[in-house]
JSON list of C-alpha atoms in Angstrom, two decimals:
[
{"chain": "A", "resi": 235, "resn": "GLY", "atom": "CA", "xyz": [213.70, 127.24, 150.87]},
{"chain": "A", "resi": 236, "resn": "ASN", "atom": "CA", "xyz": [212.18, 124.14, 149.25]},
{"chain": "A", "resi": 237, "resn": "ASN", "atom": "CA", "xyz": [209.31, 122.25, 150.86]},
{"chain": "A", "resi": 238, "resn": "TYR", "atom": "CA", "xyz": [209.09, 118.48, 150.60]},
{"chain": "A", "resi": 239, "resn": "THR", "atom": "CA", "xyz": [206.67, 115.79, 151.69]},
{"chain": "A", "resi": 240, "resn": "SER", "atom": "CA", "xyz": [207.64, 112.32, 152.86]},
{"chain": "A", "resi": 241, "resn": "VAL", "atom": "CA", "xyz": [206.38, 108.76, 152.89]},
{"chain": "A", "resi": 242, "resn": "THR", "atom": "CA", "xyz": [207.19, 105.87, 155.26]},
{"chain": "A", "resi": 243, "resn": "GLN", "atom": "CA", "xyz": [207.69, 102.35, 153.93]},
{"chain": "A", "resi": 244, "resn": "GLY", "atom": "CA", "xyz": [208.67, 99.75, 156.50]},
{"chain": "A", "resi": 245, "resn": "ALA", "atom": "CA", "xyz": [211.40, 101.22, 158.72]},
{"chain": "A", "resi": 246, "resn": "GLN", "atom": "CA", "xyz": [212.37, 103.93, 156.21]},
{"chain": "A", "resi": 247, "resn": "THR", "atom": "CA", "xyz": [211.00, 107.41, 155.52]},
{"chain": "A", "resi": 248, "resn": "TRP", "atom": "CA", "xyz": [211.79, 108.91, 152.11]},
{"chain": "A", "resi": 249, "resn": "LEU", "atom": "CA", "xyz": [211.25, 112.30, 150.53]},
{"chain": "A", "resi": 250, "resn": "VAL", "atom": "CA", "xyz": [208.47, 112.10, 147.94]},
{"chain": "A", "resi": 251, "resn": "GLU", "atom": "CA", "xyz": [210.11, 114.64, 145.64]},
{"chain": "A", "resi": 252, "resn": "ASN", "atom": "CA", "xyz": [213.48, 114.71, 143.91]},
{"chain": "A", "resi": 253, "resn": "LEU", "atom": "CA", "xyz": [215.92, 117.08, 145.59]},
{"chain": "A", "resi": 254, "resn": "LYS", "atom": "CA", "xyz": [215.79, 120.65, 144.21]},
{"chain": "A", "resi": 255, "resn": "THR", "atom": "CA", "xyz": [218.41, 122.50, 146.21]},
{"chain": "A", "resi": 256, "resn": "THR", "atom": "CA", "xyz": [221.13, 124.72, 144.75]},
{"chain": "A", "resi": 257, "resn": "ARG", "atom": "CA", "xyz": [222.83, 125.04, 148.16]},
{"chain": "A", "resi": 258, "resn": "TYR", "atom": "CA", "xyz": [224.55, 122.84, 150.67]},
{"chain": "A", "resi": 259, "resn": "ARG", "atom": "CA", "xyz": [223.08, 122.56, 154.15]},
{"chain": "A", "resi": 260, "resn": "ASN", "atom": "CA", "xyz": [225.36, 125.37, 155.41]},
{"chain": "A", "resi": 261, "resn": "GLY", "atom": "CA", "xyz": [224.09, 127.78, 152.72]},
{"chain": "A", "resi": 262, "resn": "ASP", "atom": "CA", "xyz": [227.07, 127.53, 150.34]},
{"chain": "A", "resi": 263, "resn": "LEU", "atom": "CA", "xyz": [226.10, 127.48, 146.67]},
{"chain": "A", "resi": 264, "resn": "ILE", "atom": "CA", "xyz": [226.51, 124.29, 144.66]},
{"chain": "A", "resi": 265, "resn": "GLY", "atom": "CA", "xyz": [228.11, 125.33, 141.38]},
{"chain": "A", "resi": 266, "resn": "THR", "atom": "CA", "xyz": [226.86, 124.70, 137.88]},
{"chain": "A", "resi": 267, "resn": "THR", "atom": "CA", "xyz": [228.50, 124.76, 134.47]},
{"chain": "A", "resi": 268, "resn": "VAL", "atom": "CA", "xyz": [228.56, 127.55, 131.90]},
{"chain": "A", "resi": 269, "resn": "PRO", "atom": "CA", "xyz": [227.32, 126.63, 129.43]},
{"chain": "A", "resi": 270, "resn": "ILE", "atom": "CA", "xyz": [224.89, 124.13, 130.94]},
{"chain": "A", "resi": 271, "resn": "THR", "atom": "CA", "xyz": [226.12, 121.52, 128.42]},
{"chain": "A", "resi": 272, "resn": "LEU", "atom": "CA", "xyz": [229.82, 121.95, 129.25]},
{"chain": "A", "resi": 273, "resn": "ASP", "atom": "CA", "xyz": [231.85, 118.74, 128.89]},
{"chain": "A", "resi": 274, "resn": "ILE", "atom": "CA", "xyz": [233.13, 117.77, 132.37]},
{"chain": "A", "resi": 275, "resn": "THR", "atom": "CA", "xyz": [234.30, 114.27, 131.44]},
{"chain": "A", "resi": 276, "resn": "ALA", "atom": "CA", "xyz": [237.95, 115.03, 132.25]},
{"chain": "A", "resi": 277, "resn": "GLU", "atom": "CA", "xyz": [237.31, 117.06, 135.42]},
{"chain": "A", "resi": 278, "resn": "ILE", "atom": "CA", "xyz": [238.53, 115.63, 138.71]},
{"chain": "A", "resi": 279, "resn": "SER", "atom": "CA", "xyz": [235.87, 115.64, 141.47]},
{"chain": "A", "resi": 280, "resn": "PRO", "atom": "CA", "xyz": [233.43, 118.13, 139.86]},
{"chain": "A", "resi": 281, "resn": "LYS", "atom": "CA", "xyz": [230.76, 119.44, 142.23]},
{"chain": "A", "resi": 282, "resn": "TYR", "atom": "CA", "xyz": [227.85, 120.63, 140.10]},
{"chain": "A", "resi": 283, "resn": "GLN", "atom": "CA", "xyz": [224.07, 120.76, 139.93]},
{"chain": "A", "resi": 284, "resn": "TRP", "atom": "CA", "xyz": [221.76, 121.35, 136.95]},
{"chain": "A", "resi": 285, "resn": "PRO", "atom": "CA", "xyz": [218.00, 121.55, 136.36]},
{"chain": "A", "resi": 286, "resn": "CYS", "atom": "CA", "xyz": [216.56, 118.27, 135.08]},
{"chain": "A", "resi": 287, "resn": "GLY", "atom": "CA", "xyz": [216.10, 118.42, 131.33]},
{"chain": "A", "resi": 288, "resn": "ALA", "atom": "CA", "xyz": [218.42, 121.47, 131.19]},
{"chain": "A", "resi": 289, "resn": "ASN", "atom": "CA", "xyz": [215.38, 123.66, 131.88]},
{"chain": "A", "resi": 290, "resn": "GLU", "atom": "CA", "xyz": [214.66, 125.59, 135.09]},
{"chain": "A", "resi": 291, "resn": "SER", "atom": "CA", "xyz": [210.92, 125.30, 134.42]},
{"chain": "A", "resi": 292, "resn": "TYR", "atom": "CA", "xyz": [211.19, 121.52, 135.02]},
{"chain": "A", "resi": 293, "resn": "VAL", "atom": "CA", "xyz": [212.74, 121.81, 138.51]},
{"chain": "A", "resi": 294, "resn": "ALA", "atom": "CA", "xyz": [209.45, 122.11, 140.42]},
{"chain": "A", "resi": 295, "resn": "GLU", "atom": "CA", "xyz": [208.37, 118.69, 139.14]},
{"chain": "A", "resi": 296, "resn": "TYR", "atom": "CA", "xyz": [211.56, 116.77, 138.31]},
{"chain": "A", "resi": 297, "resn": "GLY", "atom": "CA", "xyz": [214.12, 118.38, 140.64]},
{"chain": "A", "resi": 298, "resn": "ARG", "atom": "CA", "xyz": [217.81, 118.79, 139.88]},
{"chain": "A", "resi": 299, "resn": "PHE", "atom": "CA", "xyz": [220.72, 116.60, 138.83]},
{"chain": "A", "resi": 300, "resn": "TYR", "atom": "CA", "xyz": [223.91, 116.40, 140.88]},
{"chain": "A", "resi": 301, "resn": "THR", "atom": "CA", "xyz": [227.32, 114.86, 140.39]},
{"chain": "A", "resi": 302, "resn": "TYR", "atom": "CA", "xyz": [228.43, 112.25, 142.90]},
{"chain": "A", "resi": 303, "resn": "TYR", "atom": "CA", "xyz": [231.07, 114.65, 144.21]},
{"chain": "A", "resi": 304, "resn": "ALA", "atom": "CA", "xyz": [228.43, 117.28, 144.97]},
{"chain": "A", "resi": 305, "resn": "ILE", "atom": "CA", "xyz": [226.18, 114.86, 146.85]},
{"chain": "A", "resi": 306, "resn": "THR", "atom": "CA", "xyz": [228.98, 113.41, 148.96]},
{"chain": "A", "resi": 307, "resn": "ASP", "atom": "CA", "xyz": [230.52, 116.76, 149.89]},
{"chain": "A", "resi": 308, "resn": "SER", "atom": "CA", "xyz": [230.95, 117.14, 153.68]},
{"chain": "A", "resi": 309, "resn": "ARG", "atom": "CA", "xyz": [228.68, 120.23, 153.67]},
{"chain": "A", "resi": 310, "resn": "ASN", "atom": "CA", "xyz": [225.74, 117.86, 153.05]},
{"chain": "A", "resi": 311, "resn": "ILE", "atom": "CA", "xyz": [223.16, 118.19, 150.33]},
{"chain": "A", "resi": 312, "resn": "CYS", "atom": "CA", "xyz": [220.07, 116.78, 152.09]},
{"chain": "A", "resi": 313, "resn": "PRO", "atom": "CA", "xyz": [218.05, 118.87, 154.56]},
{"chain": "A", "resi": 314, "resn": "THR", "atom": "CA", "xyz": [218.86, 118.63, 158.28]},
{"chain": "A", "resi": 315, "resn": "GLY", "atom": "CA", "xyz": [217.59, 115.30, 159.62]},
{"chain": "A", "resi": 316, "resn": "TRP", "atom": "CA", "xyz": [217.95, 113.60, 156.23]},
{"chain": "A", "resi": 317, "resn": "HIS", "atom": "CA", "xyz": [220.80, 111.92, 154.36]},
{"chain": "A", "resi": 318, "resn": "LEU", "atom": "CA", "xyz": [221.78, 110.47, 151.02]},
{"chain": "A", "resi": 319, "resn": "PRO", "atom": "CA", "xyz": [220.82, 106.77, 151.06]},
{"chain": "A", "resi": 320, "resn": "THR", "atom": "CA", "xyz": [223.56, 104.17, 150.94]},
{"chain": "A", "resi": 321, "resn": "ASP", "atom": "CA", "xyz": [223.47, 101.24, 148.56]},
{"chain": "A", "resi": 322, "resn": "PRO", "atom": "CA", "xyz": [222.50, 98.88, 151.44]},
{"chain": "A", "resi": 323, "resn": "GLU", "atom": "CA", "xyz": [219.63, 101.24, 152.37]},
{"chain": "A", "resi": 324, "resn": "TRP", "atom": "CA", "xyz": [218.34, 101.13, 148.79]},
{"chain": "A", "resi": 325, "resn": "THR", "atom": "CA", "xyz": [218.69, 97.32, 148.90]},
{"chain": "A", "resi": 326, "resn": "ALA", "atom": "CA", "xyz": [216.66, 97.16, 152.12]},
{"chain": "A", "resi": 327, "resn": "PHE", "atom": "CA", "xyz": [213.93, 99.26, 150.48]},
{"chain": "A", "resi": 328, "resn": "ILE", "atom": "CA", "xyz": [213.88, 97.02, 147.41]},
{"chain": "A", "resi": 329, "resn": "THR", "atom": "CA", "xyz": [213.72, 93.88, 149.56]},
{"chain": "A", "resi": 330, "resn": "TYR", "atom": "CA", "xyz": [210.83, 95.35, 151.56]},
{"chain": "A", "resi": 331, "resn": "LEU", "atom": "CA", "xyz": [208.98, 96.00, 148.28]},
{"chain": "A", "resi": 332, "resn": "GLY", "atom": "CA", "xyz": [209.36, 92.39, 147.13]},
{"chain": "A", "resi": 333, "resn": "GLY", "atom": "CA", "xyz": [212.51, 92.51, 145.03]},
{"chain": "A", "resi": 334, "resn": "ALA", "atom": "CA", "xyz": [214.01, 94.45, 142.14]},
{"chain": "A", "resi": 335, "resn": "ALA", "atom": "CA", "xyz": [211.69, 92.91, 139.51]},
{"chain": "A", "resi": 336, "resn": "VAL", "atom": "CA", "xyz": [208.59, 94.62, 140.98]},
{"chain": "A", "resi": 337, "resn": "ALA", "atom": "CA", "xyz": [209.99, 97.47, 143.12]},
{"chain": "A", "resi": 338, "resn": "GLY", "atom": "CA", "xyz": [210.20, 99.91, 140.21]},
{"chain": "A", "resi": 339, "resn": "GLY", "atom": "CA", "xyz": [206.50, 99.62, 139.45]},
{"chain": "A", "resi": 340, "resn": "LYS", "atom": "CA", "xyz": [205.61, 100.08, 143.10]},
{"chain": "A", "resi": 341, "resn": "ILE", "atom": "CA", "xyz": [207.45, 103.41, 143.29]},
{"chain": "A", "resi": 342, "resn": "LYS", "atom": "CA", "xyz": [206.75, 104.88, 139.82]},
{"chain": "A", "resi": 343, "resn": "GLU", "atom": "CA", "xyz": [204.12, 107.58, 139.44]},
{"chain": "A", "resi": 344, "resn": "THR", "atom": "CA", "xyz": [201.14, 106.18, 137.53]},
{"chain": "A", "resi": 345, "resn": "GLY", "atom": "CA", "xyz": [199.78, 107.51, 134.25]},
{"chain": "A", "resi": 346, "resn": "PHE", "atom": "CA", "xyz": [201.44, 109.52, 131.52]},
{"chain": "A", "resi": 347, "resn": "THR", "atom": "CA", "xyz": [201.64, 113.05, 132.89]},
{"chain": "A", "resi": 348, "resn": "HIS", "atom": "CA", "xyz": [205.38, 112.60, 133.39]},
{"chain": "A", "resi": 349, "resn": "TRP", "atom": "CA", "xyz": [206.15, 109.06, 132.23]},
{"chain": "A", "resi": 350, "resn": "GLN", "atom": "CA", "xyz": [206.20, 108.22, 128.53]},
{"chain": "A", "resi": 351, "resn": "THR", "atom": "CA", "xyz": [203.96, 105.32, 127.50]},
{"chain": "A", "resi": 352, "resn": "PRO", "atom": "CA", "xyz": [203.83, 102.41, 128.30]},
{"chain": "A", "resi": 353, "resn": "ASN", "atom": "CA", "xyz": [204.90, 103.13, 131.95]},
{"chain": "A", "resi": 354, "resn": "THR", "atom": "CA", "xyz": [204.84, 99.39, 132.51]},
{"chain": "A", "resi": 355, "resn": "GLY", "atom": "CA", "xyz": [203.88, 98.08, 135.95]},
{"chain": "A", "resi": 356, "resn": "ALA", "atom": "CA", "xyz": [203.44, 101.51, 137.55]},
{"chain": "A", "resi": 357, "resn": "THR", "atom": "CA", "xyz": [201.18, 101.39, 140.64]},
{"chain": "A", "resi": 358, "resn": "ASN", "atom": "CA", "xyz": [202.88, 103.90, 142.98]},
{"chain": "A", "resi": 359, "resn": "GLU", "atom": "CA", "xyz": [201.36, 101.88, 145.81]},
{"chain": "A", "resi": 360, "resn": "THR", "atom": "CA", "xyz": [204.17, 103.14, 148.06]},
{"chain": "A", "resi": 361, "resn": "GLY", "atom": "CA", "xyz": [203.46, 106.83, 147.48]},
{"chain": "A", "resi": 362, "resn": "PHE", "atom": "CA", "xyz": [207.13, 107.30, 146.53]},
{"chain": "A", "resi": 363, "resn": "THR", "atom": "CA", "xyz": [206.07, 108.86, 143.20]},
{"chain": "A", "resi": 364, "resn": "ALA", "atom": "CA", "xyz": [209.30, 108.33, 141.26]},
{"chain": "A", "resi": 365, "resn": "LEU", "atom": "CA", "xyz": [209.58, 110.56, 138.20]},
{"chain": "A", "resi": 366, "resn": "PRO", "atom": "CA", "xyz": [211.63, 110.18, 135.00]},
{"chain": "A", "resi": 367, "resn": "GLY", "atom": "CA", "xyz": [213.96, 113.16, 135.08]},
{"chain": "A", "resi": 368, "resn": "GLY", "atom": "CA", "xyz": [216.45, 111.36, 132.84]},
{"chain": "A", "resi": 369, "resn": "TYR", "atom": "CA", "xyz": [220.13, 112.14, 133.46]},
{"chain": "A", "resi": 370, "resn": "ARG", "atom": "CA", "xyz": [223.05, 114.23, 132.27]},
{"chain": "A", "resi": 371, "resn": "PHE", "atom": "CA", "xyz": [226.06, 112.74, 130.51]},
{"chain": "A", "resi": 372, "resn": "PRO", "atom": "CA", "xyz": [229.44, 114.15, 131.63]},
{"chain": "A", "resi": 373, "resn": "SER", "atom": "CA", "xyz": [229.98, 115.22, 128.00]},
{"chain": "A", "resi": 374, "resn": "GLY", "atom": "CA", "xyz": [227.02, 117.60, 128.32]},
{"chain": "A", "resi": 375, "resn": "PRO", "atom": "CA", "xyz": [223.80, 116.15, 126.84]},
{"chain": "A", "resi": 376, "resn": "PHE", "atom": "CA", "xyz": [220.65, 115.88, 128.98]},
{"chain": "A", "resi": 377, "resn": "VAL", "atom": "CA", "xyz": [218.81, 112.71, 127.96]},
{"chain": "A", "resi": 378, "resn": "SER", "atom": "CA", "xyz": [215.83, 110.46, 128.65]},
{"chain": "A", "resi": 379, "resn": "LEU", "atom": "CA", "xyz": [213.43, 112.96, 130.28]},
{"chain": "A", "resi": 380, "resn": "THR", "atom": "CA", "xyz": [210.05, 111.14, 130.62]},
{"chain": "A", "resi": 381, "resn": "ILE", "atom": "CA", "xyz": [211.75, 107.78, 129.91]},
{"chain": "A", "resi": 382, "resn": "THR", "atom": "CA", "xyz": [214.13, 107.00, 132.81]},
{"chain": "A", "resi": 383, "resn": "GLY", "atom": "CA", "xyz": [214.82, 108.05, 136.36]},
{"chain": "A", "resi": 384, "resn": "TYR", "atom": "CA", "xyz": [218.23, 107.57, 137.98]},
{"chain": "A", "resi": 385, "resn": "PHE", "atom": "CA", "xyz": [218.91, 108.03, 141.69]},
{"chain": "A", "resi": 386, "resn": "TRP", "atom": "CA", "xyz": [222.28, 108.22, 143.42]},
{"chain": "A", "resi": 387, "resn": "SER", "atom": "CA", "xyz": [223.39, 106.32, 146.49]},
{"chain": "A", "resi": 388, "resn": "SER", "atom": "CA", "xyz": [226.33, 107.47, 148.58]},
{"chain": "A", "resi": 389, "resn": "SER", "atom": "CA", "xyz": [228.14, 104.14, 148.10]},
{"chain": "A", "resi": 390, "resn": "GLN", "atom": "CA", "xyz": [231.27, 103.62, 146.03]},
{"chain": "A", "resi": 391, "resn": "ASN", "atom": "CA", "xyz": [231.27, 101.08, 143.23]},
{"chain": "A", "resi": 392, "resn": "PRO", "atom": "CA", "xyz": [234.35, 98.78, 143.09]},
{"chain": "A", "resi": 393, "resn": "THR", "atom": "CA", "xyz": [235.44, 100.75, 140.01]},
{"chain": "A", "resi": 394, "resn": "PRO", "atom": "CA", "xyz": [237.00, 103.96, 141.45]},
{"chain": "A", "resi": 395, "resn": "ASP", "atom": "CA", "xyz": [235.32, 106.41, 139.02]},
{"chain": "A", "resi": 396, "resn": "TRP", "atom": "CA", "xyz": [231.86, 104.91, 139.61]},
{"chain": "A", "resi": 397, "resn": "ALA", "atom": "CA", "xyz": [229.24, 104.83, 142.38]},
{"chain": "A", "resi": 398, "resn": "TRP", "atom": "CA", "xyz": [226.08, 102.78, 142.93]},
{"chain": "A", "resi": 399, "resn": "GLY", "atom": "CA", "xyz": [222.65, 104.06, 142.02]},
{"chain": "A", "resi": 400, "resn": "GLN", "atom": "CA", "xyz": [219.17, 102.86, 141.09]},
{"chain": "A", "resi": 401, "resn": "GLY", "atom": "CA", "xyz": [217.40, 103.20, 137.76]},
{"chain": "A", "resi": 402, "resn": "LEU", "atom": "CA", "xyz": [213.80, 103.09, 136.54]},
{"chain": "A", "resi": 403, "resn": "HIS", "atom": "CA", "xyz": [212.49, 102.81, 132.99]},
{"chain": "A", "resi": 404, "resn": "ASN", "atom": "CA", "xyz": [209.16, 103.45, 131.31]},
{"chain": "A", "resi": 405, "resn": "ASN", "atom": "CA", "xyz": [209.02, 99.98, 129.73]},
{"chain": "A", "resi": 406, "resn": "ASP", "atom": "CA", "xyz": [209.35, 97.72, 132.79]},
{"chain": "A", "resi": 407, "resn": "ALA", "atom": "CA", "xyz": [208.64, 97.49, 136.53]},
{"chain": "A", "resi": 408, "resn": "VAL", "atom": "CA", "xyz": [212.28, 96.89, 137.56]},
{"chain": "A", "resi": 409, "resn": "LEU", "atom": "CA", "xyz": [214.27, 99.02, 139.99]},
{"chain": "A", "resi": 410, "resn": "LEU", "atom": "CA", "xyz": [217.73, 98.30, 138.63]},
{"chain": "A", "resi": 411, "resn": "ARG", "atom": "CA", "xyz": [220.93, 98.72, 140.65]},
{"chain": "A", "resi": 412, "resn": "GLY", "atom": "CA", "xyz": [223.78, 99.99, 138.51]},
{"chain": "A", "resi": 413, "resn": "GLY", "atom": "CA", "xyz": [227.12, 101.71, 138.51]},
{"chain": "A", "resi": 414, "resn": "TYR", "atom": "CA", "xyz": [227.10, 105.35, 137.44]},
{"chain": "A", "resi": 415, "resn": "PHE", "atom": "CA", "xyz": [230.07, 107.46, 136.43]},
{"chain": "A", "resi": 416, "resn": "LYS", "atom": "CA", "xyz": [230.67, 109.95, 139.25]},
{"chain": "A", "resi": 417, "resn": "ASN", "atom": "CA", "xyz": [230.67, 112.88, 136.78]},
{"chain": "A", "resi": 418, "resn": "ASP", "atom": "CA", "xyz": [227.13, 111.96, 135.62]},
{"chain": "A", "resi": 419, "resn": "GLY", "atom": "CA", "xyz": [224.20, 114.13, 136.65]},
{"chain": "A", "resi": 420, "resn": "ALA", "atom": "CA", "xyz": [221.45, 112.13, 138.38]},
{"chain": "A", "resi": 421, "resn": "SER", "atom": "CA", "xyz": [218.56, 112.69, 140.77]},
{"chain": "A", "resi": 422, "resn": "VAL", "atom": "CA", "xyz": [218.57, 112.44, 144.57]},
{"chain": "A", "resi": 423, "resn": "ARG", "atom": "CA", "xyz": [215.96, 111.16, 147.02]},
{"chain": "A", "resi": 424, "resn": "CYS", "atom": "CA", "xyz": [216.87, 111.79, 150.63]},
{"chain": "A", "resi": 425, "resn": "LEU", "atom": "CA", "xyz": [216.22, 109.32, 153.45]},
{"chain": "A", "resi": 426, "resn": "LYS", "atom": "CA", "xyz": [215.34, 110.28, 157.02]},
{"chain": "A", "resi": 427, "resn": "ASP", "atom": "CA", "xyz": [218.13, 109.81, 159.60]}
]
């Protein structure tokens, strides 16, 4: 029931908004924790979603966080015709944008409506409009709203409990590849099939 817009950069077409769904593609609900700050550090393969910033009123703008296990479930989390980007697909995007040192600025929303100052290097020349939803620690805290944005890939990290993702910060123009704990809550941008 969510509507999204998209933008094409090179050979790739991306959703312009962070994913907001509470359901898999087949209609099954994606669970959440009660309370919202429940510690899931020790859980094996938790499949959860939460509103960014632990507040439903933020979902329209910032979307939702998902664990890696939720986003890689076989029921699919992205709309029909779209998929979770792989690490190599993120790398191709970054290469197209001129490298990691400048890619973050080219995809970050400009100004300070959502990003905390200084929002260094933000031009949003791609129309990707990346927002700083922050992330959720497995232990429960929601942190870094307006400061950072973290996006999952579907690709495993060499460390079994980790997967690859991309991160943005308010104080530089870098799009930084990193390993995220699979029980973390992070944002999703879907890529067209």
